[in-house]
Structure formats: C-alpha cells, structure tokens
mmCIF file of C-alpha atoms in Angstrom:
data_model
loop_
_atom_site.group_PDB
_atom_site.id
_atom_site.type_symbol
_atom_site.label_atom_id
_atom_site.label_comp_id
_atom_site.label_asym_id
_atom_site.label_seq_id
_atom_site.Cartn_x
_atom_site.Cartn_y
_atom_site.Cartn_z
ATOM 1 C CA GLY A 1 -98.503 114.683 -103.014
ATOM 2 C CA GLN A 2 -100.001 115.374 -99.651
ATOM 3 C CA VAL A 3 -101.125 118.601 -98.060
ATOM 4 C CA GLU A 4 -98.389 120.004 -95.801
ATOM 5 C CA VAL A 5 -98.219 122.552 -93.005
ATOM 6 C CA HIS A 6 -94.880 123.538 -91.469
ATOM 7 C CA ASP A 7 -95.198 125.260 -88.091
ATOM 8 C CA LYS A 8 -91.756 126.890 -88.212
ATOM 9 C CA GLU A 9 -90.627 126.827 -91.865
ATOM 10 C CA THR A 10 -91.404 129.205 -94.705
ATOM 11 C CA ASP A 11 -90.970 127.572 -98.136
ATOM 12 C CA VAL A 12 -89.634 129.562 -101.075
ATOM 13 C CA ILE A 13 -90.392 127.428 -104.146
ATOM 14 C CA TYR A 14 -88.793 128.081 -107.545
ATOM 15 C CA MET A 15 -90.145 126.105 -110.504
ATOM 16 C CA LEU A 16 -87.361 124.799 -112.764
ATOM 17 C CA GLU A 17 -89.378 122.593 -115.170
ATOM 18 C CA GLY A 18 -92.953 121.487 -115.793
ATOM 19 C CA GLU A 19 -96.265 122.823 -114.545
ATOM 20 C CA THR A 20 -98.542 122.196 -111.587
ATOM 21 C CA THR A 21 -101.689 123.305 -109.845
ATOM 22 C CA PHE A 22 -100.557 124.471 -106.409
ATOM 23 C CA ILE A 23 -102.996 125.269 -103.606
ATOM 24 C CA THR A 24 -102.208 127.526 -100.631
ATOM 25 C CA GLY A 25 -104.221 128.588 -97.609
ATOM 26 C CA GLY A 26 -107.625 127.337 -96.579
ATOM 27 C CA LYS A 27 -108.088 124.565 -94.046
ATOM 28 C CA MET A 28 -106.198 121.267 -94.029
ATOM 29 C CA ILE A 29 -108.449 118.190 -94.037
ATOM 30 C CA GLY A 30 -107.343 114.949 -92.391
ATOM 31 C CA GLY A 31 -104.230 116.517 -90.846
ATOM 32 C CA LYS A 32 -101.939 114.403 -88.695
ATOM 33 C CA GLN A 33 -98.604 115.326 -87.195
ATOM 34 C CA SER A 34 -95.893 113.450 -89.097
ATOM 35 C CA ARG A 35 -92.944 114.787 -87.070
ATOM 36 C CA ALA A 36 -92.210 117.768 -84.839
ATOM 37 C CA ASN A 37 -93.669 120.955 -86.356
ATOM 38 C CA GLN A 38 -94.830 119.121 -89.516
ATOM 39 C CA TRP A 39 -98.391 118.154 -90.471
ATOM 40 C CA LEU A 40 -99.640 116.102 -93.427
ATOM 41 C CA GLY A 41 -103.229 115.951 -94.667
ATOM 42 C CA THR A 42 -105.397 114.629 -97.466
ATOM 43 C CA ASP A 43 -107.078 117.764 -98.861
ATOM 44 C CA ILE A 44 -107.542 121.518 -98.506
ATOM 45 C CA GLN A 45 -110.926 123.132 -98.004
ATOM 46 C CA GLY A 46 -110.952 126.588 -99.552
ATOM 47 C CA GLY A 47 -107.552 128.018 -100.335
ATOM 48 C CA GLU A 48 -106.152 129.794 -103.371
ATOM 49 C CA THR A 49 -105.265 128.028 -106.630
ATOM 50 C CA HIS A 50 -102.024 128.901 -108.431
ATOM 51 C CA HIS A 51 -100.923 127.585 -111.845
ATOM 52 C CA LEU A 52 -97.124 127.357 -111.610
ATOM 53 C CA THR A 53 -94.790 126.919 -114.586
ATOM 54 C CA LYS A 54 -91.064 127.191 -115.279
ATOM 55 C CA GLY A 55 -89.606 130.358 -113.734
ATOM 56 C CA ASP A 56 -92.407 130.974 -111.230
ATOM 57 C CA VAL A 57 -91.618 131.608 -107.576
ATOM 58 C CA ILE A 58 -94.062 131.264 -104.692
ATOM 59 C CA VAL A 59 -93.530 131.861 -100.981
ATOM 60 C CA VAL A 60 -95.532 129.810 -98.472
ATOM 61 C CA THR A 61 -95.222 131.240 -94.980
ATOM 62 C CA ALA A 62 -95.022 129.051 -91.886
ATOM 63 C CA GLY A 63 -98.421 127.732 -90.787
ATOM 64 C CA VAL A 64 -100.055 127.918 -94.234
ATOM 65 C CA PRO A 65 -101.410 124.684 -95.768
ATOM 66 C CA HIS A 66 -100.032 123.972 -99.248
ATOM 67 C CA TRP A 67 -100.321 121.218 -101.827
ATOM 68 C CA PHE A 68 -99.075 120.233 -105.266
ATOM 69 C CA LYS A 69 -102.579 119.115 -106.287
ATOM 70 C CA GLU A 70 -102.250 118.352 -110.013
ATOM 71 C CA MET A 71 -99.238 117.675 -112.214
ATOM 72 C CA PRO A 72 -99.881 116.705 -115.844
ATOM 73 C CA GLY A 73 -96.261 115.541 -116.082
ATOM 74 C CA PRO A 74 -93.009 115.568 -114.138
ATOM 75 C CA ILE A 75 -91.920 118.761 -112.400
ATOM 76 C CA THR A 76 -88.608 119.961 -111.046
ATOM 77 C CA TYR A 77 -88.471 122.633 -108.380
ATOM 78 C CA TYR A 78 -86.064 124.084 -105.859
ATOM 79 C CA VAL A 79 -87.123 124.814 -102.274
ATOM 80 C CA VAL A 80 -85.392 127.083 -99.773
ATOM 81 C CA LYS A 81 -86.662 126.609 -96.221
ATOM 82 C CA VAL A 82 -86.462 129.639 -93.949
ATOM 83 C CA LEU A 83 -86.727 128.721 -90.259
ATOM 84 C CA LYS A 84 -88.824 130.799 -87.933
ATOM 85 C CA PRO A 85 -87.015 131.432 -84.613
#
C-alpha cells in the first residue's frame, strides 16, 4: 500500500484476519494530493511501528500519516471513518 494522510478523517481500523506491520506518525515522504483532503506518499520517515493481528483496533487521527508497510499474507480489516467538521 501507499502512505496516506487524511486531512479531515479519523480512521478506526479493526483487524478481522491476518497480520501486518502498520506505521503511524512521522513525516510522509513523496506526498502528493490525490483528491480533496487526501494525500498519498511513498514512505514514512520516523513514525511508530505497530504489529497488528486479528482482534486489534487502532485509531489514526486526522492529519497523521499511516501505512500498511508489510503483510506476510492477506489481511482483512474494517475501517470506520469519522469526519472532522
């Protein structure tokens, strides 16, 4: 996947199956606006590494870079997007 930043959306991610290395925070590298209030990049400099598996929940607040960096196999997850007014 690509690094994402949402200017007005908080993501609540619930892992249903599989495992992944998920990075949050830091600085987005190579960021370009892909649509209104949405940025995509190629990497994150710095940031915090999370190992997510089935049953884990993580909240990524609006404006925070995040990235599914490594997936040893398929994953299934559910995302709820909370819009910032």
